Amino acid sequence: MLSPITPHPAHAAGTGASVRGWVHSVETGGTVDGPGLRYVLFLAGCPLRCQYCHNPDTRHMHDGSPAQSSDVLADIATYADFLHRAHGGLTISGGEPLVQPEFCAAIYRGAKQLGLHTALDTSGFLGSHADDHLLADVDLVLLDIKAFKESTYRAVTGVPLRPTLEFAERLSVLRKPIWLRYVLVPGLTDHLDEIEGLAEFAAGLEVVERVDVLPFHKMGEFKWKQLGLPYALANTEPPPPELTERVRGIFRTQGLKVV
């Protein structure tokens, strides 16, 4: 369920100085953003302009509400026992969490002091914003690599590809586990030669624990309409099951676990 962050009179102990950030929303029973049941914190702000974005209402910092990291951690603490029992933890998503690295670092530090498993859901484009101090408190990175050719990646996102690949390579050096996510969009990200290149790259990282091939959907299209934004993929249909399975097979051929 989604719930707001409200100020707490008593903050989680030992979390250090509070940091101000911008929170879009919270999901307290997430099942797709890491192992177990998750407390998913959606932050506001994102430099990408993905054609299929299902959260265009998180593009700007002011799309969220101001919050203190101490208040967020106090809220997380109320779910900590449940999250432990559910073999889950905390996932910070967005938007793009690394727009707010100091806020993320403060929350991850506090979450680890609560004994929680932590995950970062990111495009990797701002990976250079995540210093070693922040990443030390992250147990898992959910990394969206949206294409593997520069021209395709720019068409999908509006930004260059290389920063994301450099972040993936850095995670490999740090031996940080990755769950790779790839959104399959007919006519846009369904070029099999590019996918083969991505699969080979992912296998070479040696830290990719699983790959999620996500068929394109239009469940966020209504948000674009509400915001008065043109939706370029209005006439694009989800990929047929046989294409999705073929793409999953490409990753499996490289020895990767695909779900």
C-alpha positions as a printed NumPy array, in Angstrom:
array([[  0.   ,   0.   ,   0.   ],
       [  1.049,   3.61 ,  -0.49 ],
       [  1.382,   5.863,   2.52 ],
       [  2.732,   9.352,   3.261],
       [  5.729,  10.144,   5.448],
       [  4.67 ,  12.093,   8.517],
       [  6.983,  13.717,  11.075],
       [  7.717,  11.59 ,  14.115],
       [  8.415,  13.078,  17.561],
       [ 10.985,  10.369,  18.246],
       [ 13.558,   9.442,  15.608],
       [ 15.408,   6.171,  15.079],
       [ 18.439,   6.092,  17.328],
       [ 21.956,   6.283,  15.977],
       [ 21.126,   7.499,  12.482],
       [ 23.23 ,  10.671,  12.671],
       [ 22.319,  14.12 ,  11.4  ],
       [ 19.036,  14.314,   9.529],
       [ 19.153,  15.104,   5.811],
       [ 16.391,  16.823,   3.872],
       [ 15.072,  15.213,   0.697],
       [ 12.058,  14.98 ,  -1.562],
       [  9.826,  11.915,  -1.349],
       [  7.206,  11.095,  -3.95 ],
       [  5.494,   8.127,  -2.254],
       [  5.967,   4.963,  -0.207],
       [  4.877,   1.383,  -0.786],
       [  4.938,  -0.75 ,   2.341],
       [  4.344,  -4.175,   0.792],
       [  6.395,  -4.195,  -2.401],
       [  7.025,  -7.594,  -3.971],
       [  8.922,  -6.791,  -7.197],
       [ 11.716,  -4.478,  -6.022],
       [ 14.057,  -6.955,  -4.377],
       [ 13.796, -10.135,  -2.313],
       [ 10.909, -10.689,   0.077],
       [  8.439,  -7.97 ,   1.   ],
       [  9.875,  -4.471,   0.711],
       [  9.436,  -0.991,   2.059],
       [  9.824,   0.903,  -1.22 ],
       [ 10.683,   4.582,  -0.972],
       [ 10.037,   6.473,  -4.219],
       [ 12.056,   9.676,  -4.479],
       [ 11.306,  12.623,  -6.748],
       [ 13.585,  13.828,  -9.521],
       [ 14.995,  12.119, -12.626],
       [ 17.261,  13.342, -15.462],
       [ 16.053,  10.673, -17.909],
       [ 13.046,  11.115, -20.177],
       [ 12.23 ,   7.523, -21.004],
       [  9.562,   7.055, -23.652],
       [  7.85 ,   4.313, -21.641],
       [  8.234,   5.86 , -18.172],
       [  5.332,   4.826, -15.942],
       [  6.152,   7.482, -13.329],
       [  6.429,  10.746, -15.316],
       [  5.031,  12.45 , -12.224],
       [  8.431,  11.973, -10.536],
       [ 10.52 ,  13.938, -13.038],
       [ 11.132,  16.977, -10.854],
       [ 12.13 ,  17.358,  -7.214],
       [  9.065,  19.509,  -6.572],
       [  6.889,  16.601,  -7.718],
       [  7.545,  15.187,  -4.271],
       [  7.109,  16.389,  -0.712],
       [  9.99 ,  17.541,   1.503],
       [ 10.972,  15.027,   4.161],
       [ 13.716,  14.529,   6.725],
       [ 15.726,  11.317,   6.636],
       [ 15.134,  10.925,  10.383],
       [ 11.366,  10.916,   9.827],
       [ 11.676,   8.419,   6.98 ],
       [ 13.81 ,   6.14 ,   9.143],
       [ 11.387,   6.384,  12.037],
       [  8.642,   5.241,   9.676],
       [ 10.785,   2.394,   8.337],
       [ 11.548,   1.332,  11.908],
       [  7.852,   0.695,  12.552],
       [  7.929,  -1.971,   9.807],
       [ 11.37 ,  -3.416,  10.601],
       [ 10.181,  -6.514,  12.468],
       [  7.67 ,  -7.313,   9.744],
       [ 10.297,  -6.831,   7.021],
       [ 12.689,  -9.167,   8.831],
       [ 10.027, -11.859,   9.121],
       [  9.119, -11.414,   5.435],
       [ 12.772, -11.795,   4.385],
       [ 12.531,  -8.34 ,   2.806],
       [ 13.994,  -4.932,   3.452],
       [ 14.247,  -1.406,   2.061],
       [ 14.39 ,  -0.416,  -1.605],
       [ 14.94 ,   3.191,  -2.673],
       [ 13.47 ,   3.855,  -6.111],
       [ 12.125,   6.836,  -8.035],
       [ 12.373,   8.799, -10.178],
       [ 16.094,   8.361,  -9.938],
       [ 17.327,   7.989,  -6.341],
       [ 20.849,   9.198,  -7.138],
       [ 19.495,  12.677,  -7.841],
       [ 19.518,  12.814,  -4.011],
       [ 22.656,  10.904,  -2.956],
       [ 23.073,  12.445,   0.504],
       [ 19.453,  11.688,   1.38 ],
       [ 19.865,   8.11 ,   0.128],
       [ 23.103,   7.631,   2.065],
       [ 21.507,   8.774,   5.322],
       [ 18.544,   6.437,   4.886],
       [ 20.673,   3.451,   3.885],
       [ 22.93 ,   3.982,   6.926],
       [ 19.926,   4.031,   9.216],
       [ 18.373,   0.998,   7.503],
       [ 21.546,  -1.02 ,   8.014],
       [ 21.53 ,  -0.02 ,  11.689],
       [ 18.034,  -1.521,  11.787],
       [ 19.498,  -4.71 ,  10.334],
       [ 17.602,  -4.446,   7.058],
       [ 18.524,  -5.702,   3.604],
       [ 18.897,  -2.716,   1.278],
       [ 18.447,  -2.261,  -2.463],
       [ 18.984,   0.617,  -4.883],
       [ 16.724,   0.811,  -7.943],
       [ 18.548,   2.967, -10.497],
       [ 19.189,   3.639, -14.165],
       [ 22.88 ,   3.976, -13.33 ],
       [ 23.149,   7.247, -15.276],
       [ 24.102,   9.117, -12.086],
       [ 26.221,   6.279, -10.746],
       [ 29.106,   8.659, -10.148],
       [ 26.931,  10.325,  -7.471],
       [ 27.038,   7.112,  -5.433],
       [ 30.312,   7.183,  -3.518],
       [ 31.814,   4.151,  -1.817],
       [ 30.302,   5.237,   1.512],
       [ 26.786,   5.051,   0.056],
       [ 27.358,   1.796,  -1.81 ],
       [ 28.819,   0.131,   1.289],
       [ 25.307,   0.243,   2.774],
       [ 23.624,  -1.149,  -0.364],
       [ 23.251,  -4.934,  -0.535],
       [ 21.721,  -5.138,  -4.02 ],
       [ 21.461,  -2.903,  -7.079],
       [ 18.419,  -3.192,  -9.341],
       [ 20.   ,  -1.819, -12.513],
       [ 17.944,  -0.795, -15.536],
       [ 20.016,  -0.995, -18.705],
       [ 17.487,   0.217, -21.21 ],
       [ 19.441,  -0.459, -24.42 ],
       [ 22.951,  -1.448, -25.458],
       [ 23.535,   0.811, -28.458],
       [ 24.203,   4.511, -28.004],
       [ 21.647,   5.666, -30.564],
       [ 18.933,   3.387, -29.159],
       [ 19.666,   4.376, -25.58 ],
       [ 19.462,   8.076, -26.422],
       [ 16.199,   7.492, -28.303],
       [ 14.735,   5.722, -25.271],
       [ 16.059,   7.975, -22.5  ],
       [ 17.383,  11.24 , -23.932],
       [ 20.778,  10.72 , -22.233],
       [ 24.036,   8.893, -23.118],
       [ 24.609,   5.219, -22.365],
       [ 28.228,   5.185, -21.2  ],
       [ 27.66 ,   6.415, -17.599],
       [ 25.351,   3.451, -16.944],
       [ 27.864,   0.952, -18.309],
       [ 30.656,   2.519, -16.261],
       [ 28.508,   2.204, -13.144],
       [ 27.843,  -1.453, -13.908],
       [ 31.563,  -2.04 , -14.331],
       [ 32.246,  -0.314, -11.016],
       [ 29.666,  -2.515,  -9.285],
       [ 31.468,  -5.506, -10.752],
       [ 34.782,  -4.369,  -9.282],
       [ 33.073,  -3.874,  -5.91 ],
       [ 31.468,  -7.338,  -6.22 ],
       [ 28.088,  -5.732,  -5.632],
       [ 25.165,  -8.002,  -6.644],
       [ 23.015,  -6.783,  -9.55 ],
       [ 19.534,  -7.672, -10.676],
       [ 19.459,  -6.497, -14.288],
       [ 16.217,  -5.159, -15.705],
       [ 15.453,  -4.829, -19.393],
       [ 12.192,  -3.448, -20.758],
       [ 11.295,  -5.034, -24.098],
       [  9.513,  -2.554, -26.365],
       [  8.524,  -3.635, -29.885],
       [ 10.125,  -1.406, -32.5  ],
       [ 12.373,   0.257, -29.945],
       [ 14.369,  -2.155, -27.747],
       [ 13.717,  -5.432, -29.571],
       [ 16.896,  -5.448, -31.698],
       [ 18.238,  -8.939, -31.052],
       [ 21.856,  -8.101, -31.924],
       [ 21.869,  -5.347, -29.302],
       [ 20.304,  -7.669, -26.743],
       [ 22.962, -10.279, -27.488],
       [ 25.623,  -7.644, -26.806],
       [ 23.963,  -6.683, -23.526],
       [ 23.714, -10.322, -22.447],
       [ 27.41 , -10.854, -23.111],
       [ 28.267,  -7.657, -21.203],
       [ 26.077,  -8.679, -18.261],
       [ 27.626, -12.134, -18.052],
       [ 31.09 , -10.588, -18.093],
       [ 30.301,  -8.528, -15.004],
       [ 30.097, -11.756, -12.966],
       [ 27.816, -10.124, -10.371],
       [ 24.465, -10.299, -12.173],
       [ 22.358, -12.623, -10.026],
       [ 19.28 , -12.493, -12.232],
       [ 17.795, -10.785, -15.274],
       [ 14.234,  -9.516, -15.472],
       [ 12.978,  -9.147, -19.053],
       [  9.958,  -6.901, -18.617],
       [  7.41 ,  -6.766, -21.448],
       [  6.389,  -3.218, -22.309],
       [  3.017,  -2.101, -20.972],
       [  1.027,   1.129, -21.013],
       [ -0.249,   1.165, -17.44 ],
       [  1.356,   4.566, -16.874],
       [ -0.073,   6.191, -20.008],
       [ -2.885,   7.841, -18.058],
       [ -0.312,   9.818, -16.048],
       [  1.124,  11.303, -19.239],
       [ -2.358,  12.414, -20.233],
       [ -2.996,  13.902, -16.796],
       [  0.253,  15.879, -17.065],
       [ -0.549,  17.033, -20.609],
       [  2.511,  15.255, -22.018],
       [  2.589,  13.544, -25.426],
       [  2.95 ,   9.765, -25.138],
       [  5.061,   8.574, -28.061],
       [  4.215,   4.882, -27.549],
       [  0.426,   5.236, -27.613],
       [  0.195,   2.953, -30.655],
       [  2.785,   0.429, -29.476],
       [  1.476,  -2.927, -28.294],
       [  3.127,  -5.239, -25.742],
       [  5.589,  -7.733, -27.251],
       [  4.187, -11.127, -28.199],
       [  5.031, -13.9  , -25.708],
       [  7.234, -15.699, -28.21 ],
       [  9.462, -12.612, -28.622],
       [  9.717, -12.17 , -24.873],
       [ 10.763, -15.798, -24.462],
       [ 13.292, -15.496, -27.273],
       [ 14.891, -12.513, -25.553],
       [ 14.96 , -14.36 , -22.233],
       [ 16.66 , -17.208, -24.055],
       [ 19.423, -14.869, -25.235],
       [ 20.297, -14.032, -21.643],
       [ 20.057, -17.686, -20.602],
       [ 22.504, -18.62 , -23.359],
       [ 25.086, -16.513, -21.538],
       [ 24.541, -18.523, -18.366],
       [ 22.392, -15.884, -16.664],
       [ 19.391, -16.65 , -14.486],
       [ 16.268, -15.174, -16.07 ],
       [ 12.921, -14.736, -14.339]])
